[in-house]
Amino acid sequence: METRPAKPSGSVTNPTQQASPGNMKTIDVCLSPELMHLYNVEDRTVVVVDILRATSCMVTAFAHGVESITPFANLDMCRAMKKNGYITSGERDGKKVDGFDKGNSPFEYMGADVKGKKIAFTTTNGTQAIEKAKGARRIIIGSFLNLSSVVKYLLFGENSVLIVCAGWKGKVNLEDTLFAGAVVDKLRNHIEPDCDAPLAAQHLYTIAKDNMVSFLSNSSHVKRLARLSINKDIDYCLTFDKYQIVPCLVQGVLKA
Ligand code: MLT
């Protein structure tokens, strides 16, 4: 399977919605789930992103036929789903949880064993961010693996947008910010940035986009995963547009 990070494509065009001050949707970026209290999400589509690796894993799982993913912030609640026939998945501090069926590597979600299955998923940051986004008009899952599909979804949807970066334990990280910047960049002619966070993210993405692996080489979670010898996941999670799906949260359950 080809996992080499690809070069990104440019801005998108939308024949049906022209940028004009009257009909402009807006886009904002919440750089950490700890800043969620600053945003009113009732009218927005929220894109939750945890590039390394929760949302990349979820997108991969759906691309390989998983029926649903139920995200849990709480580890014990996730564990309890085993008795209901769910595959229990996830990590704490990057490491697979003792007694769980699977960890948080996308490569664990490509086999026939996940096809048609229901997964209960909990991670250190990604599923916590999903929990904090509840109350949004709509919640979708973003990653570089489904970037263009997410962009199209936002472009043709009627709601303004908030990208919620999962970060690391409340702190900002580079990889989620780069994804936010990529979305802002691709929608630049159609959706107006709300404040400076989307602009900052877009600037970072512009600098990084042609070699994200090298740009992220000193980032905290890349170093953390490297310490756990989880290197191949990094290149894979930085691959553009491998899949054309948009997982969406419906009544607490993610479906593709
Ligand atoms: C998270 O949710 O914090 C992660 O995806 C961490 C990881 O397993 O890389």
PDB file of C-alpha atoms and ligand atoms in Angstrom:
ATOM      1  CA  MET A   1       0.000   0.000   0.000  1.00  0.00           C
ATOM      2  CA  GLU A   2       1.301   3.454  -0.985  1.00  0.00           C
ATOM      3  CA  THR A   3       1.778   5.596   2.122  1.00  0.00           C
ATOM      4  CA  ARG A   4       4.193   8.238   0.840  1.00  0.00           C
ATOM      5  CA  PRO A   5       2.896  11.732   1.695  1.00  0.00           C
ATOM      6  CA  ALA A   6       1.585  13.318  -1.490  1.00  0.00           C
ATOM      7  CA  LYS A   7       1.714  16.909  -2.669  1.00  0.00           C
ATOM      8  CA  PRO A   8      -1.465  18.835  -1.849  1.00  0.00           C
ATOM      9  CA  SER A   9      -3.795  20.239  -4.489  1.00  0.00           C
ATOM     10  CA  GLY A  10      -4.742  23.961  -4.556  1.00  0.00           C
ATOM     11  CA  SER A  11      -7.837  25.969  -3.691  1.00  0.00           C
ATOM     12  CA  VAL A  12     -11.234  24.520  -4.627  1.00  0.00           C
ATOM     13  CA  THR A  13     -13.784  26.076  -6.934  1.00  0.00           C
ATOM     14  CA  ASN A  14     -17.483  26.173  -6.234  1.00  0.00           C
ATOM     15  CA  PRO A  15     -19.687  27.232  -9.101  1.00  0.00           C
ATOM     16  CA  THR A  16     -22.778  27.596  -6.922  1.00  0.00           C
ATOM     17  CA  GLN A  17     -21.469  29.834  -4.156  1.00  0.00           C
ATOM     18  CA  GLN A  18     -19.475  32.941  -4.972  1.00  0.00           C
ATOM     19  CA  ALA A  19     -17.647  34.912  -2.314  1.00  0.00           C
ATOM     20  CA  SER A  20     -19.668  38.008  -1.600  1.00  0.00           C
ATOM     21  CA  PRO A  21     -19.989  39.830   1.725  1.00  0.00           C
ATOM     22  CA  GLY A  22     -23.742  39.054   2.010  1.00  0.00           C
ATOM     23  CA  ASN A  23     -23.661  35.250   1.805  1.00  0.00           C
ATOM     24  CA  MET A  24     -20.286  34.475   3.344  1.00  0.00           C
ATOM     25  CA  LYS A  25     -20.045  31.618   5.793  1.00  0.00           C
ATOM     26  CA  THR A  26     -17.179  31.954   8.254  1.00  0.00           C
ATOM     27  CA  ILE A  27     -14.462  29.604   9.430  1.00  0.00           C
ATOM     28  CA  ASP A  28     -12.681  29.612  12.767  1.00  0.00           C
ATOM     29  CA  VAL A  29     -10.030  27.427  14.362  1.00  0.00           C
ATOM     30  CA  CYS A  30     -10.019  26.343  17.999  1.00  0.00           C
ATOM     31  CA  LEU A  31      -6.371  25.505  18.618  1.00  0.00           C
ATOM     32  CA  SER A  32      -7.049  23.466  21.769  1.00  0.00           C
ATOM     33  CA  PRO A  33     -10.186  21.806  23.201  1.00  0.00           C
ATOM     34  CA  GLU A  34      -9.496  23.866  26.354  1.00  0.00           C
ATOM     35  CA  LEU A  35     -10.542  26.947  24.337  1.00  0.00           C
ATOM     36  CA  MET A  36     -13.916  25.509  23.331  1.00  0.00           C
ATOM     37  CA  HIS A  37     -15.738  27.750  25.815  1.00  0.00           C
ATOM     38  CA  LEU A  38     -14.861  30.697  23.550  1.00  0.00           C
ATOM     39  CA  TYR A  39     -16.935  29.361  20.666  1.00  0.00           C
ATOM     40  CA  ASN A  40     -20.651  29.091  20.086  1.00  0.00           C
ATOM     41  CA  VAL A  41     -21.046  25.898  18.067  1.00  0.00           C
ATOM     42  CA  GLU A  42     -24.842  25.606  17.914  1.00  0.00           C
ATOM     43  CA  ASP A  43     -24.947  26.881  14.344  1.00  0.00           C
ATOM     44  CA  ARG A  44     -21.653  25.468  13.153  1.00  0.00           C
ATOM     45  CA  THR A  45     -20.279  22.379  11.573  1.00  0.00           C
ATOM     46  CA  VAL A  46     -17.375  21.319  13.768  1.00  0.00           C
ATOM     47  CA  VAL A  47     -14.496  19.410  12.221  1.00  0.00           C
ATOM     48  CA  VAL A  48     -12.618  17.474  14.905  1.00  0.00           C
ATOM     49  CA  VAL A  49      -9.028  16.721  13.970  1.00  0.00           C
ATOM     50  CA  ASP A  50      -6.348  14.637  15.650  1.00  0.00           C
ATOM     51  CA  ILE A  51      -3.897  13.919  12.849  1.00  0.00           C
ATOM     52  CA  LEU A  52      -1.574  11.812  15.033  1.00  0.00           C
ATOM     53  CA  ARG A  53      -3.487   9.609  15.191  1.00  0.00           C
ATOM     54  CA  ALA A  54      -7.080   9.307  16.355  1.00  0.00           C
ATOM     55  CA  THR A  55      -8.984  10.881  13.473  1.00  0.00           C
ATOM     56  CA  SER A  56      -6.600   9.378  10.885  1.00  0.00           C
ATOM     57  CA  CYS A  57      -7.375   6.002  12.445  1.00  0.00           C
ATOM     58  CA  MET A  58     -11.127   6.596  12.326  1.00  0.00           C
ATOM     59  CA  VAL A  59     -11.068   7.607   8.667  1.00  0.00           C
ATOM     60  CA  THR A  60      -8.949   4.557   7.834  1.00  0.00           C
ATOM     61  CA  ALA A  61     -11.308   2.245   9.721  1.00  0.00           C
ATOM     62  CA  PHE A  62     -14.344   3.535   7.818  1.00  0.00           C
ATOM     63  CA  ALA A  63     -12.475   3.256   4.528  1.00  0.00           C
ATOM     64  CA  HIS A  64     -11.975  -0.423   5.366  1.00  0.00           C
ATOM     65  CA  GLY A  65     -15.608  -1.149   6.053  1.00  0.00           C
ATOM     66  CA  VAL A  66     -16.131  -0.526   9.773  1.00  0.00           C
ATOM     67  CA  GLU A  67     -19.853  -0.103  10.447  1.00  0.00           C
ATOM     68  CA  SER A  68     -19.652   2.469  13.247  1.00  0.00           C
ATOM     69  CA  ILE A  69     -17.307   4.005  15.789  1.00  0.00           C
ATOM     70  CA  THR A  70     -18.636   5.101  19.154  1.00  0.00           C
ATOM     71  CA  PRO A  71     -16.179   7.579  20.676  1.00  0.00           C
ATOM     72  CA  PHE A  72     -15.711   7.664  24.458  1.00  0.00           C
ATOM     73  CA  ALA A  73     -13.878  10.199  26.568  1.00  0.00           C
ATOM     74  CA  ASN A  74     -13.986   7.780  29.493  1.00  0.00           C
ATOM     75  CA  LEU A  75     -11.821   4.674  29.344  1.00  0.00           C
ATOM     76  CA  ASP A  76     -13.976   2.448  31.569  1.00  0.00           C
ATOM     77  CA  MET A  77     -17.130   3.245  29.624  1.00  0.00           C
ATOM     78  CA  CYS A  78     -15.294   2.272  26.454  1.00  0.00           C
ATOM     79  CA  ARG A  79     -14.003  -0.952  28.012  1.00  0.00           C
ATOM     80  CA  ALA A  80     -17.547  -1.878  29.089  1.00  0.00           C
ATOM     81  CA  MET A  81     -18.695  -1.965  25.440  1.00  0.00           C
ATOM     82  CA  LYS A  82     -16.797  -5.240  24.956  1.00  0.00           C
ATOM     83  CA  LYS A  83     -19.691  -7.158  26.516  1.00  0.00           C
ATOM     84  CA  ASN A  84     -22.007  -5.634  23.900  1.00  0.00           C
ATOM     85  CA  GLY A  85     -19.951  -7.153  21.100  1.00  0.00           C
ATOM     86  CA  TYR A  86     -17.888  -4.072  20.247  1.00  0.00           C
ATOM     87  CA  ILE A  87     -14.209  -4.100  19.321  1.00  0.00           C
ATOM     88  CA  THR A  88     -12.527  -2.031  22.055  1.00  0.00           C
ATOM     89  CA  SER A  89      -9.896   0.329  20.676  1.00  0.00           C
ATOM     90  CA  GLY A  90      -7.664   3.149  21.702  1.00  0.00           C
ATOM     91  CA  GLU A  91      -4.706   4.386  23.655  1.00  0.00           C
ATOM     92  CA  ARG A  92      -3.479   6.403  26.562  1.00  0.00           C
ATOM     93  CA  ASP A  93      -0.267   8.372  26.087  1.00  0.00           C
ATOM     94  CA  GLY A  94       0.144   6.711  22.681  1.00  0.00           C
ATOM     95  CA  LYS A  95       0.145   3.168  24.096  1.00  0.00           C
ATOM     96  CA  LYS A  96      -2.548   0.545  23.538  1.00  0.00           C
ATOM     97  CA  VAL A  97      -4.780   0.145  26.609  1.00  0.00           C
ATOM     98  CA  ASP A  98      -4.297  -3.138  28.510  1.00  0.00           C
ATOM     99  CA  GLY A  99      -7.079  -5.580  27.681  1.00  0.00           C
ATOM    100  CA  PHE A 100      -8.279  -3.653  24.612  1.00  0.00           C
ATOM    101  CA  ASP A 101      -8.555  -5.388  21.239  1.00  0.00           C
ATOM    102  CA  LYS A 102      -6.726  -2.714  19.293  1.00  0.00           C
ATOM    103  CA  GLY A 103      -4.536   0.333  19.766  1.00  0.00           C
ATOM    104  CA  ASN A 104      -4.434   3.572  17.796  1.00  0.00           C
ATOM    105  CA  SER A 105      -2.367   2.701  14.735  1.00  0.00           C
ATOM    106  CA  PRO A 106      -4.216   3.129  11.425  1.00  0.00           C
ATOM    107  CA  PHE A 107      -2.534  -0.056  10.224  1.00  0.00           C
ATOM    108  CA  GLU A 108      -4.623  -2.024  12.741  1.00  0.00           C
ATOM    109  CA  TYR A 109      -7.805  -0.950  10.929  1.00  0.00           C
ATOM    110  CA  MET A 110      -7.121  -2.199   7.419  1.00  0.00           C
ATOM    111  CA  GLY A 111      -7.873  -5.901   7.785  1.00  0.00           C
ATOM    112  CA  ALA A 112     -10.946  -8.042   7.149  1.00  0.00           C
ATOM    113  CA  ASP A 113     -11.360  -8.354  10.945  1.00  0.00           C
ATOM    114  CA  VAL A 114     -12.825  -4.823  11.193  1.00  0.00           C
ATOM    115  CA  LYS A 115     -15.213  -5.040   8.246  1.00  0.00           C
ATOM    116  CA  GLY A 116     -18.846  -4.623   9.312  1.00  0.00           C
ATOM    117  CA  LYS A 117     -17.825  -4.278  12.976  1.00  0.00           C
ATOM    118  CA  LYS A 118     -18.767  -1.753  15.646  1.00  0.00           C
ATOM    119  CA  ILE A 119     -15.850  -0.126  17.429  1.00  0.00           C
ATOM    120  CA  ALA A 120     -15.768   1.558  20.839  1.00  0.00           C
ATOM    121  CA  PHE A 121     -12.888   4.037  20.725  1.00  0.00           C
ATOM    122  CA  THR A 122     -11.144   6.114  23.366  1.00  0.00           C
ATOM    123  CA  THR A 123      -7.975   8.176  23.023  1.00  0.00           C
ATOM    124  CA  THR A 124      -5.961  10.657  25.057  1.00  0.00           C
ATOM    125  CA  ASN A 125      -7.060  13.692  23.073  1.00  0.00           C
ATOM    126  CA  GLY A 126      -9.077  12.867  19.951  1.00  0.00           C
ATOM    127  CA  THR A 127     -12.172  11.421  21.610  1.00  0.00           C
ATOM    128  CA  GLN A 128     -11.974  14.087  24.342  1.00  0.00           C
ATOM    129  CA  ALA A 129     -12.203  16.742  21.624  1.00  0.00           C
ATOM    130  CA  ILE A 130     -15.252  15.002  20.123  1.00  0.00           C
ATOM    131  CA  GLU A 131     -16.882  15.022  23.559  1.00  0.00           C
ATOM    132  CA  LYS A 132     -16.240  18.759  23.941  1.00  0.00           C
ATOM    133  CA  ALA A 133     -17.683  19.463  20.495  1.00  0.00           C
ATOM    134  CA  LYS A 134     -21.065  17.923  21.366  1.00  0.00           C
ATOM    135  CA  GLY A 135     -23.763  20.567  21.009  1.00  0.00           C
ATOM    136  CA  ALA A 136     -22.534  21.575  17.556  1.00  0.00           C
ATOM    137  CA  ARG A 137     -25.045  21.607  14.675  1.00  0.00           C
ATOM    138  CA  ARG A 138     -22.958  18.891  13.074  1.00  0.00           C
ATOM    139  CA  ILE A 139     -19.691  17.108  13.941  1.00  0.00           C
ATOM    140  CA  ILE A 140     -17.472  15.561  11.291  1.00  0.00           C
ATOM    141  CA  ILE A 141     -14.054  13.924  11.396  1.00  0.00           C
ATOM    142  CA  GLY A 142     -11.087  15.389   9.518  1.00  0.00           C
ATOM    143  CA  SER A 143      -7.616  14.176   8.619  1.00  0.00           C
ATOM    144  CA  PHE A 144      -5.197  14.676   5.739  1.00  0.00           C
ATOM    145  CA  LEU A 145      -6.375  11.274   4.486  1.00  0.00           C
ATOM    146  CA  ASN A 146      -9.826  12.728   3.686  1.00  0.00           C
ATOM    147  CA  LEU A 147      -8.916  16.420   3.369  1.00  0.00           C
ATOM    148  CA  SER A 148     -10.537  17.132  -0.006  1.00  0.00           C
ATOM    149  CA  SER A 149     -13.742  15.334   0.960  1.00  0.00           C
ATOM    150  CA  VAL A 150     -13.965  17.405   4.149  1.00  0.00           C
ATOM    151  CA  VAL A 151     -13.329  20.596   2.174  1.00  0.00           C
ATOM    152  CA  LYS A 152     -16.105  19.747  -0.317  1.00  0.00           C
ATOM    153  CA  TYR A 153     -18.481  18.896   2.506  1.00  0.00           C
ATOM    154  CA  LEU A 154     -17.850  22.284   4.159  1.00  0.00           C
ATOM    155  CA  LEU A 155     -18.023  24.159   0.873  1.00  0.00           C
ATOM    156  CA  PHE A 156     -21.438  22.826  -0.073  1.00  0.00           C
ATOM    157  CA  GLY A 157     -22.849  22.759   3.468  1.00  0.00           C
ATOM    158  CA  GLU A 158     -24.828  25.725   4.720  1.00  0.00           C
ATOM    159  CA  ASN A 159     -23.172  26.133   8.120  1.00  0.00           C
ATOM    160  CA  SER A 160     -20.236  28.198   9.225  1.00  0.00           C
ATOM    161  CA  VAL A 161     -17.295  26.099  10.342  1.00  0.00           C
ATOM    162  CA  LEU A 162     -15.186  25.550  13.443  1.00  0.00           C
ATOM    163  CA  ILE A 163     -12.139  23.293  13.239  1.00  0.00           C
ATOM    164  CA  VAL A 164     -11.329  21.858  16.659  1.00  0.00           C
ATOM    165  CA  CYS A 165      -7.712  20.757  17.014  1.00  0.00           C
ATOM    166  CA  ALA A 166      -7.369  17.955  19.564  1.00  0.00           C
ATOM    167  CA  GLY A 167      -3.826  19.004  20.513  1.00  0.00           C
ATOM    168  CA  TRP A 168      -2.127  17.225  23.409  1.00  0.00           C
ATOM    169  CA  LYS A 169      -3.655  17.368  26.895  1.00  0.00           C
ATOM    170  CA  GLY A 170      -4.918  20.897  26.348  1.00  0.00           C
ATOM    171  CA  LYS A 171      -1.762  22.137  24.633  1.00  0.00           C
ATOM    172  CA  VAL A 172      -1.515  23.250  21.019  1.00  0.00           C
ATOM    173  CA  ASN A 173       0.196  20.982  18.510  1.00  0.00           C
ATOM    174  CA  LEU A 174       1.559  21.601  15.043  1.00  0.00           C
ATOM    175  CA  GLU A 175       0.014  18.764  13.046  1.00  0.00           C
ATOM    176  CA  ASP A 176      -3.610  19.556  13.885  1.00  0.00           C
ATOM    177  CA  THR A 177      -2.939  23.251  13.274  1.00  0.00           C
ATOM    178  CA  LEU A 178      -1.503  22.382   9.839  1.00  0.00           C
ATOM    179  CA  PHE A 179      -4.663  20.483   8.940  1.00  0.00           C
ATOM    180  CA  ALA A 180      -6.769  23.481  10.010  1.00  0.00           C
ATOM    181  CA  GLY A 181      -4.534  25.685   7.857  1.00  0.00           C
ATOM    182  CA  ALA A 182      -4.988  23.384   4.869  1.00  0.00           C
ATOM    183  CA  VAL A 183      -8.781  23.615   5.138  1.00  0.00           C
ATOM    184  CA  VAL A 184      -8.692  27.412   5.522  1.00  0.00           C
ATOM    185  CA  ASP A 185      -6.336  27.654   2.559  1.00  0.00           C
ATOM    186  CA  LYS A 186      -8.515  25.537   0.272  1.00  0.00           C
ATOM    187  CA  LEU A 187     -11.654  27.450   1.207  1.00  0.00           C
ATOM    188  CA  ARG A 188     -10.004  30.866   1.057  1.00  0.00           C
ATOM    189  CA  ASN A 189     -12.162  32.160  -1.805  1.00  0.00           C
ATOM    190  CA  HIS A 190     -15.426  30.987  -0.286  1.00  0.00           C
ATOM    191  CA  ILE A 191     -15.423  31.057   3.502  1.00  0.00           C
ATOM    192  CA  GLU A 192     -14.184  34.048   5.449  1.00  0.00           C
ATOM    193  CA  PRO A 193     -11.846  33.582   8.450  1.00  0.00           C
ATOM    194  CA  ASP A 194     -13.430  34.717  11.726  1.00  0.00           C
ATOM    195  CA  CYS A 195     -10.263  35.817  13.521  1.00  0.00           C
ATOM    196  CA  ASP A 196      -6.511  35.343  13.550  1.00  0.00           C
ATOM    197  CA  ALA A 197      -6.269  31.630  14.442  1.00  0.00           C
ATOM    198  CA  PRO A 198      -7.386  30.534  10.947  1.00  0.00           C
ATOM    199  CA  LEU A 199      -4.956  33.019   9.408  1.00  0.00           C
ATOM    200  CA  ALA A 200      -2.085  31.798  11.586  1.00  0.00           C
ATOM    201  CA  ALA A 201      -2.900  28.180  10.725  1.00  0.00           C
ATOM    202  CA  GLN A 202      -3.058  29.005   7.027  1.00  0.00           C
ATOM    203  CA  HIS A 203       0.340  30.757   7.145  1.00  0.00           C
ATOM    204  CA  LEU A 204       1.886  27.733   8.861  1.00  0.00           C
ATOM    205  CA  TYR A 205       0.379  25.368   6.309  1.00  0.00           C
ATOM    206  CA  THR A 206       1.715  27.482   3.438  1.00  0.00           C
ATOM    207  CA  ILE A 207       5.221  27.158   4.861  1.00  0.00           C
ATOM    208  CA  ALA A 208       4.915  23.436   5.605  1.00  0.00           C
ATOM    209  CA  LYS A 209       2.774  21.952   2.847  1.00  0.00           C
ATOM    210  CA  ASP A 210       5.500  20.786   0.487  1.00  0.00           C
ATOM    211  CA  ASN A 211       7.314  18.794   3.138  1.00  0.00           C
ATOM    212  CA  MET A 212       5.226  18.211   6.180  1.00  0.00           C
ATOM    213  CA  VAL A 213       7.232  15.235   7.407  1.00  0.00           C
ATOM    214  CA  SER A 214      10.342  17.354   7.709  1.00  0.00           C
ATOM    215  CA  PHE A 215       8.405  20.382   9.042  1.00  0.00           C
ATOM    216  CA  LEU A 216       7.008  18.222  11.837  1.00  0.00           C
ATOM    217  CA  SER A 217      10.227  16.384  12.652  1.00  0.00           C
ATOM    218  CA  ASN A 218      10.767  18.373  15.852  1.00  0.00           C
ATOM    219  CA  SER A 219       7.131  18.462  16.898  1.00  0.00           C
ATOM    220  CA  SER A 220       6.266  17.030  20.291  1.00  0.00           C
ATOM    221  CA  HIS A 221       4.000  14.164  19.239  1.00  0.00           C
ATOM    222  CA  VAL A 222       6.233  13.066  16.369  1.00  0.00           C
ATOM    223  CA  LYS A 223       9.044  12.778  18.924  1.00  0.00           C
ATOM    224  CA  ARG A 224       6.721  10.992  21.370  1.00  0.00           C
ATOM    225  CA  LEU A 225       5.656   8.449  18.728  1.00  0.00           C
ATOM    226  CA  ALA A 226       9.266   7.997  17.615  1.00  0.00           C
ATOM    227  CA  ARG A 227      10.202   7.154  21.212  1.00  0.00           C
ATOM    228  CA  LEU A 228       7.529   4.421  21.043  1.00  0.00           C
ATOM    229  CA  SER A 229       8.996   3.279  17.670  1.00  0.00           C
ATOM    230  CA  ILE A 230       5.780   4.243  15.896  1.00  0.00           C
ATOM    231  CA  ASN A 231       7.363   5.831  12.821  1.00  0.00           C
ATOM    232  CA  LYS A 232       5.420   4.412   9.907  1.00  0.00           C
ATOM    233  CA  ASP A 233       2.146   5.832  11.256  1.00  0.00           C
ATOM    234  CA  ILE A 234       3.510   9.365  10.884  1.00  0.00           C
ATOM    235  CA  ASP A 235       4.106   9.242   7.110  1.00  0.00           C
ATOM    236  CA  TYR A 236       0.787   7.513   6.613  1.00  0.00           C
ATOM    237  CA  CYS A 237      -1.175  10.092   8.638  1.00  0.00           C
ATOM    238  CA  LEU A 238       0.434  12.886   6.589  1.00  0.00           C
ATOM    239  CA  THR A 239      -0.793  11.419   3.286  1.00  0.00           C
ATOM    240  CA  PHE A 240      -3.218  13.616   1.366  1.00  0.00           C
ATOM    241  CA  ASP A 241      -6.576  12.430   0.059  1.00  0.00           C
ATOM    242  CA  LYS A 242      -6.264   8.693   0.269  1.00  0.00           C
ATOM    243  CA  TYR A 243      -9.977   8.279   0.984  1.00  0.00           C
ATOM    244  CA  GLN A 244     -13.193   9.979  -0.132  1.00  0.00           C
ATOM    245  CA  ILE A 245     -15.271   9.694   3.014  1.00  0.00           C
ATOM    246  CA  VAL A 246     -16.510  12.036   5.740  1.00  0.00           C
ATOM    247  CA  PRO A 247     -17.345  10.380   9.074  1.00  0.00           C
ATOM    248  CA  CYS A 248     -20.200  12.201  10.813  1.00  0.00           C
ATOM    249  CA  LEU A 249     -21.419  11.960  14.429  1.00  0.00           C
ATOM    250  CA  VAL A 250     -25.103  11.034  14.637  1.00  0.00           C
ATOM    251  CA  GLN A 251     -26.608  10.582  18.114  1.00  0.00           C
ATOM    252  CA  GLY A 252     -23.209   9.925  19.630  1.00  0.00           C
ATOM    253  CA  VAL A 253     -22.123   7.416  16.996  1.00  0.00           C
ATOM    254  CA  LEU A 254     -19.772   8.022  14.067  1.00  0.00           C
ATOM    255  CA  LYS A 255     -20.866   6.725  10.676  1.00  0.00           C
ATOM    256  CA  ALA A 256     -19.199   7.241   7.315  1.00  0.00           C
TER     257      ALA A 256
HETATM  258  C1  MLT B   1      -4.782  11.015  20.887  1.00  0.00           C
HETATM  259  O1  MLT B   1      -6.017  10.958  20.782  1.00  0.00           O
HETATM  260  O2  MLT B   1      -4.244  11.652  21.741  1.00  0.00           O
HETATM  261  C2  MLT B   1      -3.884  10.304  19.949  1.00  0.00           C
HETATM  262  O3  MLT B   1      -4.410   9.992  18.783  1.00  0.00           O
HETATM  263  C3  MLT B   1      -2.585   9.857  20.467  1.00  0.00           C
HETATM  264  C4  MLT B   1      -1.901   8.767  19.665  1.00  0.00           C
HETATM  265  O4  MLT B   1      -2.188   7.591  19.869  1.00  0.00           O
HETATM  266  O5  MLT B   1      -1.073   9.050  18.822  1.00  0.00           O
END
